[in-house]
Tab-separated table of C-alpha atoms in Angstrom:
chain	number	residue	atom	x	y	z
A	1	MET	CA	0.000	0.000	0.000
A	2	ALA	CA	2.810	2.373	0.844
A	3	LEU	CA	4.506	1.509	-2.442
A	4	PHE	CA	1.331	2.259	-4.370
A	5	ARG	CA	1.015	5.603	-2.577
A	6	PHE	CA	4.618	6.442	-3.478
A	7	PHE	CA	4.027	5.738	-7.173
A	8	PHE	CA	0.790	7.753	-7.111
A	9	ILE	CA	2.551	10.777	-5.634
A	10	ALA	CA	5.419	10.450	-8.111
A	11	LEU	CA	2.965	10.220	-10.993
A	12	THR	CA	1.184	13.326	-9.724
A	13	PHE	CA	4.404	15.328	-10.086
A	14	VAL	CA	5.704	13.683	-13.243
A	15	MET	CA	2.561	13.942	-15.393
A	16	PRO	CA	2.213	17.757	-15.189
A	17	SER	CA	5.916	18.101	-15.884
A	18	ALA	CA	5.628	15.835	-18.901
A	19	LEU	CA	2.589	17.718	-20.185
A	20	LEU	CA	4.372	21.032	-19.682
A	21	ALA	CA	7.449	19.745	-21.519
A	22	GLU	CA	5.258	18.533	-24.386
A	23	LYS	CA	3.576	21.939	-24.562
A	24	MET	CA	6.924	23.712	-24.580
A	25	GLU	CA	8.147	21.511	-27.424
A	26	LYS	CA	5.229	22.663	-29.546
A	27	ILE	CA	6.228	26.317	-29.198
A	28	GLU	CA	8.274	27.410	-32.194
A	29	THR	CA	11.379	29.461	-31.411
A	30	LEU	CA	12.118	32.208	-33.943
A	31	THR	CA	15.272	34.248	-34.312
A	32	TRP	CA	15.283	37.706	-35.849
A	33	PHE	CA	16.758	36.263	-39.051
A	34	ASN	CA	13.930	33.699	-39.257
A	35	CYS	CA	11.307	36.438	-38.958
A	36	VAL	CA	12.929	38.634	-41.607
A	37	LYS	CA	13.191	35.756	-44.054
A	38	GLU	CA	9.581	34.668	-43.586
A	39	ALA	CA	8.154	38.191	-43.746
A	40	ALA	CA	10.037	38.900	-46.970
A	41	ARG	CA	8.493	35.786	-48.475
A	42	ASN	CA	4.932	35.813	-47.103
A	43	ASN	CA	3.847	39.327	-46.104
A	44	PRO	CA	0.729	40.141	-48.227
A	45	ASN	CA	1.379	43.890	-48.329
A	46	LEU	CA	4.821	43.279	-49.799
A	47	GLU	CA	3.334	40.888	-52.337
A	48	SER	CA	0.748	43.513	-53.349
A	49	ALA	CA	3.433	46.188	-53.841
A	50	TYR	CA	5.604	43.763	-55.803
A	51	GLN	CA	2.757	42.841	-58.156
A	52	ALA	CA	2.002	46.549	-58.663
A	53	LEU	CA	5.616	46.977	-59.756
A	54	GLN	CA	5.308	44.029	-62.148
A	55	SER	CA	2.196	45.600	-63.657
A	56	SER	CA	3.986	48.934	-64.157
A	57	GLU	CA	6.962	47.198	-65.716
A	58	ALA	CA	4.713	45.333	-68.143
A	59	THR	CA	3.000	48.603	-69.095
A	60	ARG	CA	6.388	50.258	-69.634
A	61	LYS	CA	7.566	47.489	-71.946
A	62	ALA	CA	4.280	47.544	-73.856
A	63	SER	CA	4.632	51.294	-74.490
A	64	TYR	CA	7.673	50.710	-76.749
A	65	SER	CA	5.522	48.800	-79.245
A	66	ALA	CA	4.418	52.062	-80.905
A	67	PHE	CA	7.925	52.518	-82.360
A	68	PHE	CA	7.874	49.151	-84.175
A	69	PRO	CA	5.985	48.079	-87.322
A	70	GLN	CA	2.451	46.876	-86.724
A	71	LEU	CA	1.541	43.835	-88.838
A	72	SER	CA	-2.081	42.821	-89.310
A	73	ALA	CA	-3.832	40.180	-91.439
A	74	ASN	CA	-7.408	40.075	-92.697
A	75	ALA	CA	-9.336	37.352	-94.548
A	76	ASP	CA	-12.947	37.418	-95.829
A	77	LEU	CA	-15.259	34.797	-97.281
A	78	THR	CA	-18.596	35.920	-98.782
A	79	HIS	CA	-21.244	33.513	-100.085
A	80	SER	CA	-24.169	35.167	-101.971
A	81	PHE	CA	-26.702	34.660	-104.717
A	82	GLN	CA	-28.068	36.939	-107.446
A	83	PRO	CA	-31.433	36.217	-109.116
A	84	ARG	CA	-31.372	36.230	-112.979
A	85	ASP	CA	-34.023	36.005	-115.765
A	86	ASN	CA	-34.197	33.530	-118.631
A	87	ASN	CA	-31.917	35.692	-120.769
A	88	GLY	CA	-29.134	35.441	-118.178
A	89	SER	CA	-29.425	39.034	-116.985
A	90	ALA	CA	-30.591	40.317	-113.646
A	91	GLY	CA	-34.353	40.673	-113.521
A	92	ASP	CA	-36.245	43.804	-112.498
A	93	SER	CA	-39.084	41.955	-110.821
A	94	ALA	CA	-39.430	41.286	-107.129
A	95	PRO	CA	-36.969	38.808	-105.658
A	96	PHE	CA	-39.573	36.119	-105.209
A	97	SER	CA	-41.426	36.619	-108.510
A	98	SER	CA	-42.549	33.448	-110.316
A	99	SER	CA	-40.984	34.771	-113.560
A	100	LEU	CA	-37.478	34.049	-112.187
A	101	ALA	CA	-36.117	30.869	-113.686
A	102	LEU	CA	-32.489	30.910	-112.427
A	103	LYS	CA	-30.628	31.782	-109.247
A	104	GLU	CA	-26.831	32.125	-109.486
A	105	TYR	CA	-24.748	31.509	-106.318
A	106	THR	CA	-21.278	33.068	-105.964
A	107	THR	CA	-18.445	32.764	-103.441
A	108	ASP	CA	-15.819	35.498	-103.026
A	109	TYR	CA	-12.501	35.124	-101.238
A	110	SER	CA	-10.179	37.936	-100.210
A	111	ALA	CA	-7.084	38.251	-98.048
A	112	ASN	CA	-4.994	41.205	-96.971
A	113	LEU	CA	-1.653	41.517	-95.158
A	114	GLN	CA	-0.906	45.075	-94.010
A	115	LEU	CA	2.218	46.583	-92.478
A	116	GLN	CA	1.984	49.979	-90.727
A	117	GLN	CA	4.900	51.987	-89.394
A	118	LEU	CA	4.572	55.111	-87.280
A	119	LEU	CA	6.597	57.956	-88.756
A	120	PHE	CA	5.445	60.885	-86.674
A	121	ASP	CA	2.643	61.388	-84.148
A	122	GLY	CA	3.540	64.678	-82.502
A	123	PHE	CA	5.749	62.896	-79.934
A	124	ARG	CA	2.752	61.112	-78.389
A	125	ALA	CA	4.542	57.759	-78.449
A	126	LYS	CA	7.602	59.275	-76.771
A	127	GLY	CA	5.414	60.909	-74.115
A	128	THR	CA	3.638	57.605	-73.495
A	129	VAL	CA	6.972	55.811	-73.008
A	130	ASP	CA	8.275	58.548	-70.689
A	131	GLN	CA	5.078	58.423	-68.687
A	132	ALA	CA	5.184	54.627	-68.374
A	133	ARG	CA	8.824	54.731	-67.294
A	134	ALA	CA	8.030	57.355	-64.649
A	135	GLN	CA	5.106	55.315	-63.346
A	136	SER	CA	7.360	52.258	-63.152
A	137	ARG	CA	9.875	54.244	-61.085
A	138	ALA	CA	7.041	55.397	-58.834
A	139	SER	CA	5.977	51.782	-58.301
A	140	LEU	CA	9.566	50.826	-57.476
A	141	ALA	CA	9.718	53.627	-54.899
A	142	ALA	CA	6.361	52.503	-53.505
A	143	LEU	CA	7.760	48.987	-53.102
A	144	SER	CA	10.776	50.384	-51.228
A	145	GLN	CA	8.453	52.389	-49.015
A	146	GLU	CA	6.329	49.323	-48.298
A	147	LYS	CA	9.446	47.353	-47.385
A	148	ALA	CA	10.356	50.064	-44.890
A	149	VAL	CA	6.845	49.968	-43.403
A	150	VAL	CA	6.820	46.176	-43.083
A	151	SER	CA	10.344	46.285	-41.646
A	152	TYR	CA	9.144	48.722	-38.981
A	153	GLU	CA	6.101	46.574	-38.196
A	154	LEU	CA	8.232	43.430	-38.014
A	155	LYS	CA	10.886	44.959	-35.770
A	156	SER	CA	8.264	46.495	-33.508
A	157	ALA	CA	6.335	43.233	-33.239
A	158	PHE	CA	9.518	41.256	-32.526
A	159	ALA	CA	10.519	43.777	-29.847
A	160	GLN	CA	7.023	43.651	-28.374
A	161	LEU	CA	7.197	39.853	-28.109
A	162	LEU	CA	10.636	39.985	-26.454
A	163	TYR	CA	9.230	42.593	-24.079
A	164	ALA	CA	6.204	40.422	-23.281
A	165	GLN	CA	8.412	37.398	-22.600
A	166	GLU	CA	10.748	39.335	-20.295
A	167	LEU	CA	7.763	40.939	-18.581
A	168	ILE	CA	6.501	37.466	-17.638
A	169	THR	CA	9.870	36.688	-16.071
A	170	ILE	CA	9.885	39.991	-14.185
A	171	SER	CA	6.275	39.489	-13.084
A	172	GLN	CA	7.131	36.041	-11.747
A	173	ASP	CA	10.032	37.535	-9.816
A	174	ILE	CA	7.794	40.288	-8.447
A	175	LYS	CA	5.178	37.743	-7.396
A	176	LYS	CA	7.814	35.757	-5.504
A	177	ARG	CA	9.063	38.919	-3.817
A	178	ARG	CA	5.543	39.989	-2.847
A	179	ASP	CA	4.844	36.505	-1.500
A	180	LEU	CA	8.010	36.505	0.620
A	181	ASN	CA	7.232	39.988	1.897
A	182	TYR	CA	3.708	38.944	2.802
A	183	ARG	CA	5.018	35.947	4.755
A	184	LEU	CA	7.587	38.126	6.504
A	185	ILE	CA	5.014	40.744	7.499
A	186	ASP	CA	2.584	38.028	8.575
A	187	LEU	CA	5.212	36.616	10.954
A	188	ARG	CA	5.908	40.063	12.356
A	189	TYR	CA	2.166	40.664	12.733
A	190	GLU	CA	1.722	37.378	14.592
A	191	SER	CA	4.551	38.327	16.905
A	192	GLY	CA	2.995	41.730	17.539
A	193	LYS	CA	5.726	43.708	15.777
A	194	GLU	CA	3.564	44.919	12.846
A	195	ASN	CA	0.034	46.294	12.511
A	196	LYS	CA	-2.838	44.762	10.582
A	197	GLY	CA	-2.900	47.581	8.027
A	198	ALA	CA	0.597	46.637	6.887
A	199	LEU	CA	-0.478	43.013	6.602
A	200	LEU	CA	-3.548	43.837	4.523
A	201	LEU	CA	-1.539	46.118	2.238
A	202	SER	CA	1.054	43.405	1.739
A	203	LYS	CA	-1.704	40.915	0.873
A	204	ALA	CA	-3.201	43.381	-1.656
A	205	ASN	CA	0.237	43.824	-3.218
A	206	LEU	CA	0.493	40.058	-3.612
A	207	SER	CA	-2.912	39.953	-5.329
A	208	GLN	CA	-1.800	42.741	-7.641
A	209	ALA	CA	1.371	40.819	-8.508
A	210	GLN	CA	-0.685	37.715	-9.336
A	211	PHE	CA	-2.924	39.777	-11.616
A	212	ASP	CA	0.080	41.415	-13.302
A	213	LEU	CA	1.535	37.986	-14.040
A	214	GLN	CA	-1.697	36.755	-15.655
A	215	GLN	CA	-1.967	39.989	-17.621
A	216	ALA	CA	1.612	39.598	-18.857
A	217	MET	CA	0.773	36.091	-20.082
A	218	ARG	CA	-2.237	37.394	-21.993
A	219	ASN	CA	-0.141	40.174	-23.498
A	220	ASN	CA	2.378	37.568	-24.579
A	221	GLU	CA	-0.224	35.694	-26.618
A	222	VAL	CA	-1.379	38.916	-28.309
A	223	SER	CA	2.241	39.761	-29.151
A	224	GLN	CA	2.695	36.312	-30.682
A	225	ARG	CA	-0.316	36.875	-32.908
A	226	GLN	CA	0.939	40.312	-33.913
A	227	LEU	CA	4.317	38.957	-35.014
A	228	SER	CA	2.667	36.054	-36.848
A	229	GLN	CA	0.426	38.477	-38.729
A	230	VAL	CA	3.348	40.637	-39.872
A	231	MET	CA	5.207	37.543	-41.055
A	232	GLY	CA	2.193	36.686	-43.230
A	233	ARG	CA	1.017	33.569	-41.433
A	234	ASP	CA	-2.627	32.708	-41.997
A	235	GLN	CA	-2.837	30.147	-39.200
A	236	PHE	CA	-1.698	30.981	-35.670
A	237	ARG	CA	0.535	28.643	-33.722
A	238	PRO	CA	2.460	29.418	-30.511
A	239	ILE	CA	5.856	31.019	-31.023
A	240	GLN	CA	8.559	32.602	-28.918
A	241	ALA	CA	11.250	35.073	-29.868
A	242	SER	CA	14.929	34.471	-29.294
A	243	GLY	CA	17.041	37.556	-28.696
A	244	TYR	CA	17.576	40.592	-26.494
A	245	LEU	CA	16.170	44.104	-26.569
A	246	THR	CA	19.098	46.234	-27.662
A	247	THR	CA	19.926	48.970	-30.177
A	248	ARG	CA	22.925	49.877	-32.303
A	249	PRO	CA	25.087	52.916	-31.494
A	250	VAL	CA	23.539	56.117	-32.824
A	251	THR	CA	25.580	58.073	-35.381
A	252	PRO	CA	25.472	61.892	-35.042
A	253	ILE	CA	23.430	63.436	-37.896
A	254	HIS	CA	22.791	67.104	-38.703
A	255	ASP	CA	21.986	67.251	-42.455
A	256	PHE	CA	18.403	65.960	-42.558
A	257	ARG	CA	17.681	67.666	-45.906
A	258	SER	CA	20.068	65.354	-47.738
A	259	LEU	CA	18.414	62.336	-46.105
A	260	ALA	CA	14.980	63.603	-47.124
A	261	LEU	CA	16.021	63.793	-50.787
A	262	VAL	CA	16.930	60.082	-50.948
A	263	THR	CA	13.833	58.636	-49.301
A	264	PRO	CA	11.316	56.502	-51.242
A	265	ALA	CA	8.678	59.179	-50.658
A	266	HIS	CA	10.826	61.721	-52.534
A	267	TYR	CA	11.539	59.322	-55.402
A	268	GLN	CA	7.875	58.389	-55.696
A	269	LEU	CA	6.644	61.984	-55.922
A	270	GLU	CA	9.534	62.904	-58.220
A	271	ALA	CA	8.519	60.085	-60.581
A	272	GLN	CA	4.909	61.261	-60.461
A	273	SER	CA	6.097	64.750	-61.473
A	274	GLN	CA	7.977	63.232	-64.415
A	275	ALA	CA	4.825	61.362	-65.409
A	276	ALA	CA	2.879	64.640	-65.257
A	277	ALA	CA	5.492	66.318	-67.480
A	278	ALA	CA	5.112	63.490	-69.985
A	279	GLY	CA	1.353	64.090	-69.851
A	280	ILE	CA	1.943	67.568	-71.333
A	281	THR	CA	3.796	66.007	-74.277
A	282	ILE	CA	0.917	63.599	-74.854
A	283	ALA	CA	-1.685	66.379	-74.687
A	284	ARG	CA	0.273	68.562	-77.155
A	285	SER	CA	0.517	65.774	-79.723
A	286	ASP	CA	-2.993	66.505	-80.993
A	287	TRP	CA	-1.678	69.767	-82.469
A	288	PHE	CA	0.613	67.837	-84.818
A	289	PRO	CA	-0.156	65.608	-87.823
A	290	GLN	CA	-0.241	61.849	-87.461
A	291	ILE	CA	1.894	60.252	-90.204
A	292	HIS	CA	2.168	56.510	-90.935
A	293	GLY	CA	3.860	54.486	-93.609
A	294	LEU	CA	1.709	51.711	-95.116
A	295	GLY	CA	2.429	48.558	-97.088
A	296	ALA	CA	0.008	45.802	-98.094
A	297	LEU	CA	-0.259	42.511	-99.969
A	298	ASN	CA	-3.704	41.727	-101.415
A	299	ALA	CA	-5.363	38.622	-102.830
A	300	ARG	CA	-8.901	38.172	-104.193
A	301	GLY	CA	-10.893	35.540	-106.122
A	302	ASN	CA	-14.225	33.716	-106.432
A	303	ASP	CA	-13.254	30.117	-107.232
A	304	ARG	CA	-10.952	29.141	-104.390
A	305	PHE	CA	-8.753	30.812	-101.837
A	306	PRO	CA	-6.782	33.225	-104.037
A	307	GLU	CA	-3.113	33.421	-104.628
A	308	TYR	CA	-1.037	36.615	-104.666
A	309	ASP	CA	-3.000	39.358	-106.394
A	310	GLY	CA	-1.043	42.604	-105.850
A	311	TRP	CA	0.663	44.946	-103.450
A	312	SER	CA	0.565	48.583	-102.410
A	313	VAL	CA	2.681	51.065	-100.476
A	314	GLY	CA	1.948	54.567	-99.319
A	315	VAL	CA	1.938	57.209	-96.643
A	316	SER	CA	-1.022	58.240	-94.533
A	317	ALA	CA	-1.281	61.630	-92.808
A	318	SER	CA	-4.038	63.179	-90.751
A	319	LEU	CA	-4.336	66.445	-88.864
A	320	ASN	CA	-6.995	67.550	-86.434
A	321	ILE	CA	-7.996	71.010	-87.711
A	322	PHE	CA	-10.455	72.126	-85.062
A	323	ASP	CA	-11.706	70.363	-81.922
A	324	TRP	CA	-13.475	73.221	-80.121
A	325	GLY	CA	-10.557	73.852	-77.750
A	326	LYS	CA	-10.276	70.271	-76.518
A	327	THR	CA	-6.496	70.035	-77.078
A	328	TYR	CA	-5.887	73.493	-75.617
A	329	PHE	CA	-7.675	72.680	-72.380
A	330	ASN	CA	-6.078	69.226	-72.181
A	331	VAL	CA	-2.650	70.891	-72.339
A	332	LYS	CA	-3.708	73.437	-69.737
A	333	ALA	CA	-4.914	70.658	-67.426
A	334	ALA	CA	-1.670	68.718	-67.914
A	335	ARG	CA	0.383	71.780	-66.984
A	336	ALA	CA	-1.704	72.268	-63.857
A	337	ASP	CA	-1.111	68.612	-62.926
A	338	LEU	CA	2.635	69.140	-63.290
A	339	LEU	CA	2.625	72.254	-61.091
A	340	ARG	CA	0.503	70.431	-58.519
A	341	SER	CA	2.855	67.446	-58.406
A	342	LEU	CA	5.897	69.735	-58.052
A	343	ALA	CA	4.209	71.526	-55.140
A	344	GLU	CA	3.430	68.179	-53.506
A	345	LEU	CA	7.050	67.126	-53.947
A	346	ARG	CA	8.300	70.301	-52.296
A	347	SER	CA	5.822	69.972	-49.430
A	348	SER	CA	6.694	66.305	-48.928
A	349	ASP	CA	10.430	67.020	-48.805
A	350	ASN	CA	9.897	69.679	-46.148
A	351	GLU	CA	7.674	67.399	-44.074
A	352	THR	CA	10.106	64.503	-44.423
A	353	GLU	CA	13.017	66.682	-43.294
A	354	LEU	CA	11.116	67.714	-40.163
A	355	SER	CA	9.945	64.158	-39.505
A	356	LEU	CA	13.502	62.855	-39.788
A	357	ALA	CA	14.726	65.427	-37.268
A	358	GLN	CA	11.939	64.535	-34.840
A	359	ASP	CA	12.413	60.773	-35.197
A	360	TYR	CA	16.164	61.098	-34.759
A	361	LYS	CA	15.649	63.127	-31.571
A	362	THR	CA	13.230	60.478	-30.290
A	363	LEU	CA	15.777	57.747	-30.968
A	364	VAL	CA	18.638	59.565	-29.230
A	365	ASP	CA	16.423	60.357	-26.222
A	366	ALA	CA	15.245	56.735	-26.001
A	367	VAL	CA	18.771	55.283	-26.179
A	368	GLU	CA	20.095	57.671	-23.544
A	369	HIS	CA	17.076	57.022	-21.335
A	370	VAL	CA	17.881	53.294	-21.343
A	371	LYS	CA	21.287	53.993	-19.795
A	372	ILE	CA	19.755	56.130	-17.052
A	373	ASP	CA	17.058	53.573	-16.223
A	374	GLU	CA	19.621	50.771	-16.059
A	375	GLU	CA	21.694	52.755	-13.574
A	376	ARG	CA	18.627	53.540	-11.474
A	377	LEU	CA	17.589	49.887	-11.558
A	378	GLN	CA	20.964	48.730	-10.258
A	379	ALA	CA	20.780	51.227	-7.428
A	380	ALA	CA	17.186	50.268	-6.595
A	381	ALA	CA	18.050	46.550	-6.554
A	382	LEU	CA	20.826	47.169	-4.042
A	383	ARG	CA	18.572	49.380	-1.914
A	384	ALA	CA	15.832	46.728	-1.928
A	385	GLU	CA	18.286	44.051	-0.805
A	386	ILE	CA	19.580	46.234	2.039
A	387	ALA	CA	16.060	47.337	3.031
A	388	GLU	CA	14.857	43.753	3.337
A	389	LYS	CA	17.668	42.902	5.772
A	390	GLN	CA	17.057	46.083	7.746
A	391	TYR	CA	13.323	45.406	7.983
A	392	ARG	CA	13.933	41.859	9.182
A	393	ASN	CA	16.101	43.269	11.939
A	394	GLY	CA	13.630	46.013	12.776
A	395	LEU	CA	15.948	48.825	11.705
A	396	ILE	CA	13.481	50.536	9.329
A	397	SER	CA	9.733	51.019	9.354
A	398	PHE	CA	7.249	49.195	7.158
A	399	GLN	CA	6.550	52.421	5.283
A	400	ASP	CA	10.202	52.827	4.291
A	401	PHE	CA	10.478	49.155	3.396
A	402	GLU	CA	7.336	49.338	1.232
A	403	THR	CA	8.505	52.502	-0.523
A	404	ILE	CA	11.917	51.031	-1.401
A	405	THR	CA	10.356	47.755	-2.578
A	406	ASN	CA	7.806	49.516	-4.781
A	407	ASP	CA	10.539	51.697	-6.241
A	408	TYR	CA	12.564	48.633	-7.236
A	409	ILE	CA	9.543	46.826	-8.705
A	410	ASN	CA	8.467	49.849	-10.741
A	411	LEU	CA	11.994	50.407	-12.046
A	412	GLN	CA	12.165	46.795	-13.228
A	413	ARG	CA	9.193	47.434	-15.481
A	414	THR	CA	10.394	50.903	-16.435
A	415	ALA	CA	13.841	49.695	-17.521
A	416	LEU	CA	12.296	46.935	-19.613
A	417	THR	CA	9.849	49.374	-21.201
A	418	SER	CA	12.709	51.779	-21.997
A	419	ARG	CA	14.648	49.076	-23.833
A	420	ARG	CA	11.562	48.137	-25.845
A	421	ASP	CA	10.787	51.771	-26.686
A	422	ALA	CA	14.379	52.321	-27.827
A	423	VAL	CA	14.140	49.412	-30.277
A	424	ILE	CA	10.809	50.710	-31.597
A	425	ALA	CA	12.297	54.209	-31.942
A	426	GLU	CA	15.174	52.702	-33.912
A	427	ALA	CA	12.694	50.916	-36.179
A	428	ASN	CA	10.771	54.166	-36.672
A	429	TRP	CA	13.988	56.022	-37.550
A	430	GLU	CA	14.799	53.390	-40.170
A	431	GLN	CA	11.306	53.679	-41.634
A	432	SER	CA	11.581	57.480	-41.834
A	433	GLN	CA	14.669	57.035	-43.985
A	434	GLY	CA	12.919	54.441	-46.129
A	435	LYS	CA	15.291	51.763	-44.912
A	436	GLY	CA	14.842	48.472	-43.155
A	437	VAL	CA	15.968	44.895	-42.851
A	438	LEU	CA	14.017	43.412	-45.751
A	439	PRO	CA	15.962	42.649	-48.938
């Protein structure tokens, strides 16, 4: 019986441990490199921007076709009949008159092969190519901008998951500390050395620590889902991040205007201005003649599909004489679009320059704040250790002990939050420059 009880107790401890180990094995561990690689491959926003670029590239290549000969073929087959009178000539009576003795059926074949070459169209074809090239450059800049956005989202989500994981560890440590403090104060209360108010406050602090731990666990699951979403996963499965919340050294920067002029936002608006300038060329083309060179091979017959019958070459020219001001107003509208796009480019460059300065300041402040919080945390940890010994020996009051303990607990969370905020500020600074970790 005693042996059975021993095995039962052992099984009680082993089974939860085994289940916990099995659960831990199912959690996928991701490094920063793993996340970058998967996001670059699966993120739907990146895929959308990439396909937009492919569409623009296809349009650009198609625009060159206007400069090459256009070859077309045409074939006709016509089967008809013509009523005739007894003398073999067409009758004048109604088609269904009883005086008609004969109906002659005929079949006509014709074929045509035509070659057309653009000679001059008022530079419309050139404007179309320039416009397509500019739109392709705008799509490329948009892709770069989207990469920077996804890079920011990925880095922020990864930092948030690291933060959530470390917060669980800190919350567990705080819970243990609150539990030990509660036991210590309970002993002093039982011995008559502490009042009941201190005991109740200590118990409330323990309850708060238990809640904070459960909240940290819930935040951890949300952070996992956030990172999975940025990586482009459609199905959620538990993950954990491997790494540490840290930032690179910050390089001193003063010329934010130069940085603003090499961002994807600048290149995108600059390309849109070039497309608007090409729109003026296209609108003006209606003031010029349209000239084409033509060449054709013809074949015709009524017995069977005909053989070669003749050829022709020539030049075709057309000019729009009067269109009630349509071309004039189209040119005027195109010029207004160009001026508008140039104004937007100027405004965007100014806003980007200011945004870069602000984001850089935020990054520098966040990095320096991490150093200060780490120093304060070290000091608070030492004070908490000393205060606990002093309180055990009755050298300080409960109020002082509680104040020092709370200070240390709050600084644990504050230091962790500062490291997370510094990483997010670094990610935001990279996005402002149009840079990131995605290839």
